[in-house]
PDB file of N, CA and C in Angstrom:
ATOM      1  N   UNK D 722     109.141  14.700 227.336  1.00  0.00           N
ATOM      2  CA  UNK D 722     108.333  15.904 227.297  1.00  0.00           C
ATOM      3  C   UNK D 722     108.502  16.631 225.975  1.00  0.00           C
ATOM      4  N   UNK D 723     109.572  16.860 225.290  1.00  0.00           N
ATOM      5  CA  UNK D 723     110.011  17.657 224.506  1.00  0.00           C
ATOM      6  C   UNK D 723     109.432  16.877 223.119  1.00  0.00           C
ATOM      7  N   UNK D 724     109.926  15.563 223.268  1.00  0.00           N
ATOM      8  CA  UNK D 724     109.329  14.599 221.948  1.00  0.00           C
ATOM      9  C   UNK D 724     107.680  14.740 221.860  1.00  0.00           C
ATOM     10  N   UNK D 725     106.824  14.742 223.099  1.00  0.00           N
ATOM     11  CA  UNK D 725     105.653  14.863 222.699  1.00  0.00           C
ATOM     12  C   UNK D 725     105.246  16.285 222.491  1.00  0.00           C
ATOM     13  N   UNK D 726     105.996  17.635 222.215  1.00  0.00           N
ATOM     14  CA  UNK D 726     105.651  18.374 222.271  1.00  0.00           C
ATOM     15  C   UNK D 726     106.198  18.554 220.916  1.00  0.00           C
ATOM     16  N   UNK D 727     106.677  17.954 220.130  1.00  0.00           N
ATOM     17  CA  UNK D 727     107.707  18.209 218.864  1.00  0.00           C
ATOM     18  C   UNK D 727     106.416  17.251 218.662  1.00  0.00           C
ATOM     19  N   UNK D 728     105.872  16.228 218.616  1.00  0.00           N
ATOM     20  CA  UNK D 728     105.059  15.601 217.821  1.00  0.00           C
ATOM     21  C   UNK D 728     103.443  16.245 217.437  1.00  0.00           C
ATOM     22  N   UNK D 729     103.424  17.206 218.455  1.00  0.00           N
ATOM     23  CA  UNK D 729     102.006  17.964 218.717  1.00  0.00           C
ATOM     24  C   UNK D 729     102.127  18.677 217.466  1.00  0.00           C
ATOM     25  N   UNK D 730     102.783  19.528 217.396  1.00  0.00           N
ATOM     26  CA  UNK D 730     103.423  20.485 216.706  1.00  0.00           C
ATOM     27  C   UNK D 730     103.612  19.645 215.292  1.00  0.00           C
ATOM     28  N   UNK D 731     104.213  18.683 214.894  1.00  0.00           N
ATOM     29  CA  UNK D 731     104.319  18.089 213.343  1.00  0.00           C
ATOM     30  C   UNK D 731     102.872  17.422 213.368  1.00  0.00           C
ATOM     31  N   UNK D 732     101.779  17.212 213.844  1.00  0.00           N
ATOM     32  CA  UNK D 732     100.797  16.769 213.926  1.00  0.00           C
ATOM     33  C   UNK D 732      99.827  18.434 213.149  1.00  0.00           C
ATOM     34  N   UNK D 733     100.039  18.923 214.097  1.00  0.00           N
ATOM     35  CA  UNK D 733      99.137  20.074 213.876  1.00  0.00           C
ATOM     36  C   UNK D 733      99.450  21.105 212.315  1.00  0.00           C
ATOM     37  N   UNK D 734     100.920  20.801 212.205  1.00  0.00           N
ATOM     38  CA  UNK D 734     101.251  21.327 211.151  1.00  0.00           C
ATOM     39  C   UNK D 734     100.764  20.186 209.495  1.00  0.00           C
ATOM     40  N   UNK D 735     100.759  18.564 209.959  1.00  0.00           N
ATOM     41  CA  UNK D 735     100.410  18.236 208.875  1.00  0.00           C
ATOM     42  C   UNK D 735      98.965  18.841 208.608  1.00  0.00           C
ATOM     43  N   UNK D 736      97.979  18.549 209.914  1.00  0.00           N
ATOM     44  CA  UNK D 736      96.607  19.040 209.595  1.00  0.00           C
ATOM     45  C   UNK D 736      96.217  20.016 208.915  1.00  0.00           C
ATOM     46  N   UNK D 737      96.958  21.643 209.530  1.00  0.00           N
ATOM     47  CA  UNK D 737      97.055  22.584 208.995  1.00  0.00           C
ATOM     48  C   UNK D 737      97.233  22.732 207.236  1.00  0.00           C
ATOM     49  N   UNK D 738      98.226  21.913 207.066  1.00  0.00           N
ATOM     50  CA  UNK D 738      98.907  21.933 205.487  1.00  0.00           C
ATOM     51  C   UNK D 738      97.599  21.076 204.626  1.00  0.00           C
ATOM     52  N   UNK D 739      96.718  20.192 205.158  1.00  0.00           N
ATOM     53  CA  UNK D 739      96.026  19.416 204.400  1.00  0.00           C
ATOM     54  C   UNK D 739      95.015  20.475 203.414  1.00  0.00           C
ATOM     55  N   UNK D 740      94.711  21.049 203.927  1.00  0.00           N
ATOM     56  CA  UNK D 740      93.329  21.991 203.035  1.00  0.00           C
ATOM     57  C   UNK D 740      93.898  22.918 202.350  1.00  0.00           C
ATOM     58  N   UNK D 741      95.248  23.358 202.591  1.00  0.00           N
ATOM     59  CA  UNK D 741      95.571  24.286 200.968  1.00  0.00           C
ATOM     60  C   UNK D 741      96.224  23.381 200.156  1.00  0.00           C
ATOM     61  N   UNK D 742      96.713  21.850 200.493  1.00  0.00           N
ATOM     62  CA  UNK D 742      97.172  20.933 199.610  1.00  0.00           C
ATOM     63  C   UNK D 742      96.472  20.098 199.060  1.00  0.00           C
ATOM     64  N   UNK D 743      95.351  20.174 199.154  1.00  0.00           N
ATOM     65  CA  UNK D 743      93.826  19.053 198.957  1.00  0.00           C
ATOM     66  C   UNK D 743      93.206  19.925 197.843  1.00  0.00           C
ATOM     67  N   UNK D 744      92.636  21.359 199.103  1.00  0.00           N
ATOM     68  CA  UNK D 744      91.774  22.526 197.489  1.00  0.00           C
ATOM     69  C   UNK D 744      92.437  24.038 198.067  1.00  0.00           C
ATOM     70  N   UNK D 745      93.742  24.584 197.121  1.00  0.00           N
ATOM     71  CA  UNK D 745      94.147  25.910 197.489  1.00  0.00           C
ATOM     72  C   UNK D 745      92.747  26.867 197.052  1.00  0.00           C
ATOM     73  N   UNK D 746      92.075  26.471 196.473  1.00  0.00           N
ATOM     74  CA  UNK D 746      91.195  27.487 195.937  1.00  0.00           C
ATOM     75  C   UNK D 746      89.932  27.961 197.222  1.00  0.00           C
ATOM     76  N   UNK D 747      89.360  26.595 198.076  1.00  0.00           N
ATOM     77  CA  UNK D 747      88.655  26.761 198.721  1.00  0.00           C
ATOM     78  C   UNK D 747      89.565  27.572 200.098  1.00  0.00           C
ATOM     79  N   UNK D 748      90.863  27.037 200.374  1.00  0.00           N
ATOM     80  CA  UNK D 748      91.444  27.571 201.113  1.00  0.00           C
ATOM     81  C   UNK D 748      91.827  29.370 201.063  1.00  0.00           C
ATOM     82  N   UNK D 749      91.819  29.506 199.691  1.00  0.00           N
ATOM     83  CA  UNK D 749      92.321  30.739 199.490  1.00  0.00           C
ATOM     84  C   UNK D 749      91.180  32.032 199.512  1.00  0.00           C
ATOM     85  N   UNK D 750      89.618  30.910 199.284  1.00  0.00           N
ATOM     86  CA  UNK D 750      88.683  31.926 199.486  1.00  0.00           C
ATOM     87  C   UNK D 750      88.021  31.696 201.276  1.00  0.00           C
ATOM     88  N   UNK D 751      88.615  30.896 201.714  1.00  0.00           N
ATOM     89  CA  UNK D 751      88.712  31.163 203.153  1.00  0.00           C
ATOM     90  C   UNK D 751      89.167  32.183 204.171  1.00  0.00           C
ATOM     91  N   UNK D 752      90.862  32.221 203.374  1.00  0.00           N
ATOM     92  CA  UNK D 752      91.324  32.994 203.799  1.00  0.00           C
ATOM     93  C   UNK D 752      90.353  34.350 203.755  1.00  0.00           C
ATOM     94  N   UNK D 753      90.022  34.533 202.441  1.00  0.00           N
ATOM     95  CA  UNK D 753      89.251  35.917 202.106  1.00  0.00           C
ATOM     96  C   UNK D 753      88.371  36.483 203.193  1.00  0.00           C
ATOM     97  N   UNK D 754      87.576  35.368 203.239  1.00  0.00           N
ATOM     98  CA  UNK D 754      86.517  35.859 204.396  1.00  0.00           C
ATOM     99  C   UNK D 754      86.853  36.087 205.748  1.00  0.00           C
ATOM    100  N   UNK D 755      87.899  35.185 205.795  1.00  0.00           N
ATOM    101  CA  UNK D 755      88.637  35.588 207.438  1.00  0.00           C
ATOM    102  C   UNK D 755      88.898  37.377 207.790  1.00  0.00           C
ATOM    103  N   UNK D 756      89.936  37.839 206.337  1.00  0.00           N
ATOM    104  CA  UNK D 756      89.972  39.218 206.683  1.00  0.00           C
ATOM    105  C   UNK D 756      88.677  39.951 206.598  1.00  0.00           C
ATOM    106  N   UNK D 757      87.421  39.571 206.342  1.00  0.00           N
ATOM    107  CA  UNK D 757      86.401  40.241 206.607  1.00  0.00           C
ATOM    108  C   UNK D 757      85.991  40.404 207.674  1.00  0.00           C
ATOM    109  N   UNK D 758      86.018  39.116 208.733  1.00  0.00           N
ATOM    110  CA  UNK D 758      85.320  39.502 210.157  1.00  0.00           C
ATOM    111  C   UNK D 758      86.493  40.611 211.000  1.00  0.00           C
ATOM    112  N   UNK D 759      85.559  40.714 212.365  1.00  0.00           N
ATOM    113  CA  UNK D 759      85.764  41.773 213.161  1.00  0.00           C
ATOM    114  C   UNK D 759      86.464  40.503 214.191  1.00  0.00           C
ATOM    115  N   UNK D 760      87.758  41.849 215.105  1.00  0.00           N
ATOM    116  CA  UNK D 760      88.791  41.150 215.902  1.00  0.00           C
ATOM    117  C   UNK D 760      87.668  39.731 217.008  1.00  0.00           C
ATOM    118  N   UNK D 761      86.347  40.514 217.396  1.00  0.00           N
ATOM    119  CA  UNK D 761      85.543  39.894 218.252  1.00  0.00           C
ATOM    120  C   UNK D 761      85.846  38.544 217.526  1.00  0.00           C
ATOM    121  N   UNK D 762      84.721  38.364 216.619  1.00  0.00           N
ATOM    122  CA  UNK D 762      84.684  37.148 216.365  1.00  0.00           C
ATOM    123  C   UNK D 762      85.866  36.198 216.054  1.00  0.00           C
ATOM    124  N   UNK D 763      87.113  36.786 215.499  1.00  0.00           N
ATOM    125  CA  UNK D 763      88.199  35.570 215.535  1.00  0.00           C
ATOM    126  C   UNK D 763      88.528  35.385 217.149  1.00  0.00           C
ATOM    127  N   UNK D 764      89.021  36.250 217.890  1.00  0.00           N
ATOM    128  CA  UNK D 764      89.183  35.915 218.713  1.00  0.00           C
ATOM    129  C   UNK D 764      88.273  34.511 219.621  1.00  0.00           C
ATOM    130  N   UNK D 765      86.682  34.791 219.268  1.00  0.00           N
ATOM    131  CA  UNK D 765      85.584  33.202 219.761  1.00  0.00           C
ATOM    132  C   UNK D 765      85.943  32.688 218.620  1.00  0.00           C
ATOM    133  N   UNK D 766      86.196  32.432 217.776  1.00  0.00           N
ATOM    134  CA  UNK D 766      86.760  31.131 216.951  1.00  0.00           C
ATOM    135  C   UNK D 766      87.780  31.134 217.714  1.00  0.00           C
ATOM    136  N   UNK D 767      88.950  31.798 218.047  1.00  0.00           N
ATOM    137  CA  UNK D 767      90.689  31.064 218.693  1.00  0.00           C
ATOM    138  C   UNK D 767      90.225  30.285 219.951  1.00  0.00           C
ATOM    139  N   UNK D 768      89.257  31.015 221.156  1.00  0.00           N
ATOM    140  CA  UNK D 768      88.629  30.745 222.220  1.00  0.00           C
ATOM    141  C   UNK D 768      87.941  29.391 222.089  1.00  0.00           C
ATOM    142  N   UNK D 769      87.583  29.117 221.325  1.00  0.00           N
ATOM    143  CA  UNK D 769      86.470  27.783 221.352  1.00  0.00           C
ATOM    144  C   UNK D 769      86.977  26.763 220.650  1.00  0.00           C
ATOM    145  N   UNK D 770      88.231  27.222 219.512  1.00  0.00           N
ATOM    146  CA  UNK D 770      89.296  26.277 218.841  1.00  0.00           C
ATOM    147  C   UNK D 770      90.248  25.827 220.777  1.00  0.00           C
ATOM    148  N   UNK D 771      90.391  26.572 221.242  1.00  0.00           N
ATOM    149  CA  UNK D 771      91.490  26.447 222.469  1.00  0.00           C
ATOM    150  C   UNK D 771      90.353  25.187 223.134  1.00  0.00           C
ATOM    151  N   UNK D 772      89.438  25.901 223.499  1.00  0.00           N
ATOM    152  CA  UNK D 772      88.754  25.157 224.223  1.00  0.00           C
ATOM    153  C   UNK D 772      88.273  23.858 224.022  1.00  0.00           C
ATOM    154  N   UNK D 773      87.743  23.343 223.091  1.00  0.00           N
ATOM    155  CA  UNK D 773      87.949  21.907 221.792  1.00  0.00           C
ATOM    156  C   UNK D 773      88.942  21.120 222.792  1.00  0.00           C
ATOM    157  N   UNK D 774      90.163  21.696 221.867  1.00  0.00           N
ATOM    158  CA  UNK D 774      91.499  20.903 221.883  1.00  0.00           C
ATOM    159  C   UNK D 774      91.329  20.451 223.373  1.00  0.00           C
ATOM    160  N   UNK D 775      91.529  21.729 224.427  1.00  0.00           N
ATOM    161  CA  UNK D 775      91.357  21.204 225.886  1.00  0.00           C
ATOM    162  C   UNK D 775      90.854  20.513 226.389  1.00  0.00           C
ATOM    163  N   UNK D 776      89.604  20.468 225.796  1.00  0.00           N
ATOM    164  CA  UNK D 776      88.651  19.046 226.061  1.00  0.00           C
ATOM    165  C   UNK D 776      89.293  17.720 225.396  1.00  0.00           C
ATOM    166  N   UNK D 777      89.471  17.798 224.295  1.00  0.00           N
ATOM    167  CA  UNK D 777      89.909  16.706 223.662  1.00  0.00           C
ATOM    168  C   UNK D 777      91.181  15.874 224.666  1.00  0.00           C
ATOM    169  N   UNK D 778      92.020  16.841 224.595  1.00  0.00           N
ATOM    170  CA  UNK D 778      93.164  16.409 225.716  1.00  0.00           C
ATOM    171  C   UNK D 778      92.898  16.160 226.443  1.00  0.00           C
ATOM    172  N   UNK D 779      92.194  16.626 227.075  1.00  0.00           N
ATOM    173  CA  UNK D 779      91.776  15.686 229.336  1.00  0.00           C
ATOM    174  C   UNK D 779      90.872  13.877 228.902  1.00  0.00           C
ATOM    175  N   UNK D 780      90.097  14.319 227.163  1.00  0.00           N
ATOM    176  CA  UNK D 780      89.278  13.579 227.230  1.00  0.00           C
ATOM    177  C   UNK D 780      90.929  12.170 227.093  1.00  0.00           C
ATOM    178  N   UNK D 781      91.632  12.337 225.961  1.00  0.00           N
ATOM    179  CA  UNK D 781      92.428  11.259 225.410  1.00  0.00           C
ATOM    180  C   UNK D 781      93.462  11.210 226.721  1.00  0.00           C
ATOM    181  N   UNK D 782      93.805  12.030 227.770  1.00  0.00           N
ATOM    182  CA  UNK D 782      94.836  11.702 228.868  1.00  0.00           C
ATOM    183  C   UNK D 782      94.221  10.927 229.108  1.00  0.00           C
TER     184      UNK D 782
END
């Protein structure tokens, strides 16, 4: 249990790390726009990022 939950986690973190190690610049004007939107909308990006993954998972169990 613990190993696949330690692998989720170094998985998600390589993904994460790929786009400010590929282009910091596009990443960094990403970031920018992020602090522009309103709490609503990140929150339906976190909501529909959650929801993805969830699917993805029942789909690959």
């Amino acid at each position: 249990m613990w190993e696949n939950f330690l692998i989720a986690i170094a998985l998600m973190l390589i993904l994460e790390g790929m786009l400010p190690f590929l282009s910091p610049q596009t990443w960094r004007e990403a970031f920018r726009k992020m602090i522009e939107i309103n709490d609503h909308q990140i929150r339906f990006i976190g909501l529909t990022s959650m929801l993805v993954g969830l699917m993805l998972l029942l789909i690959v169990s």
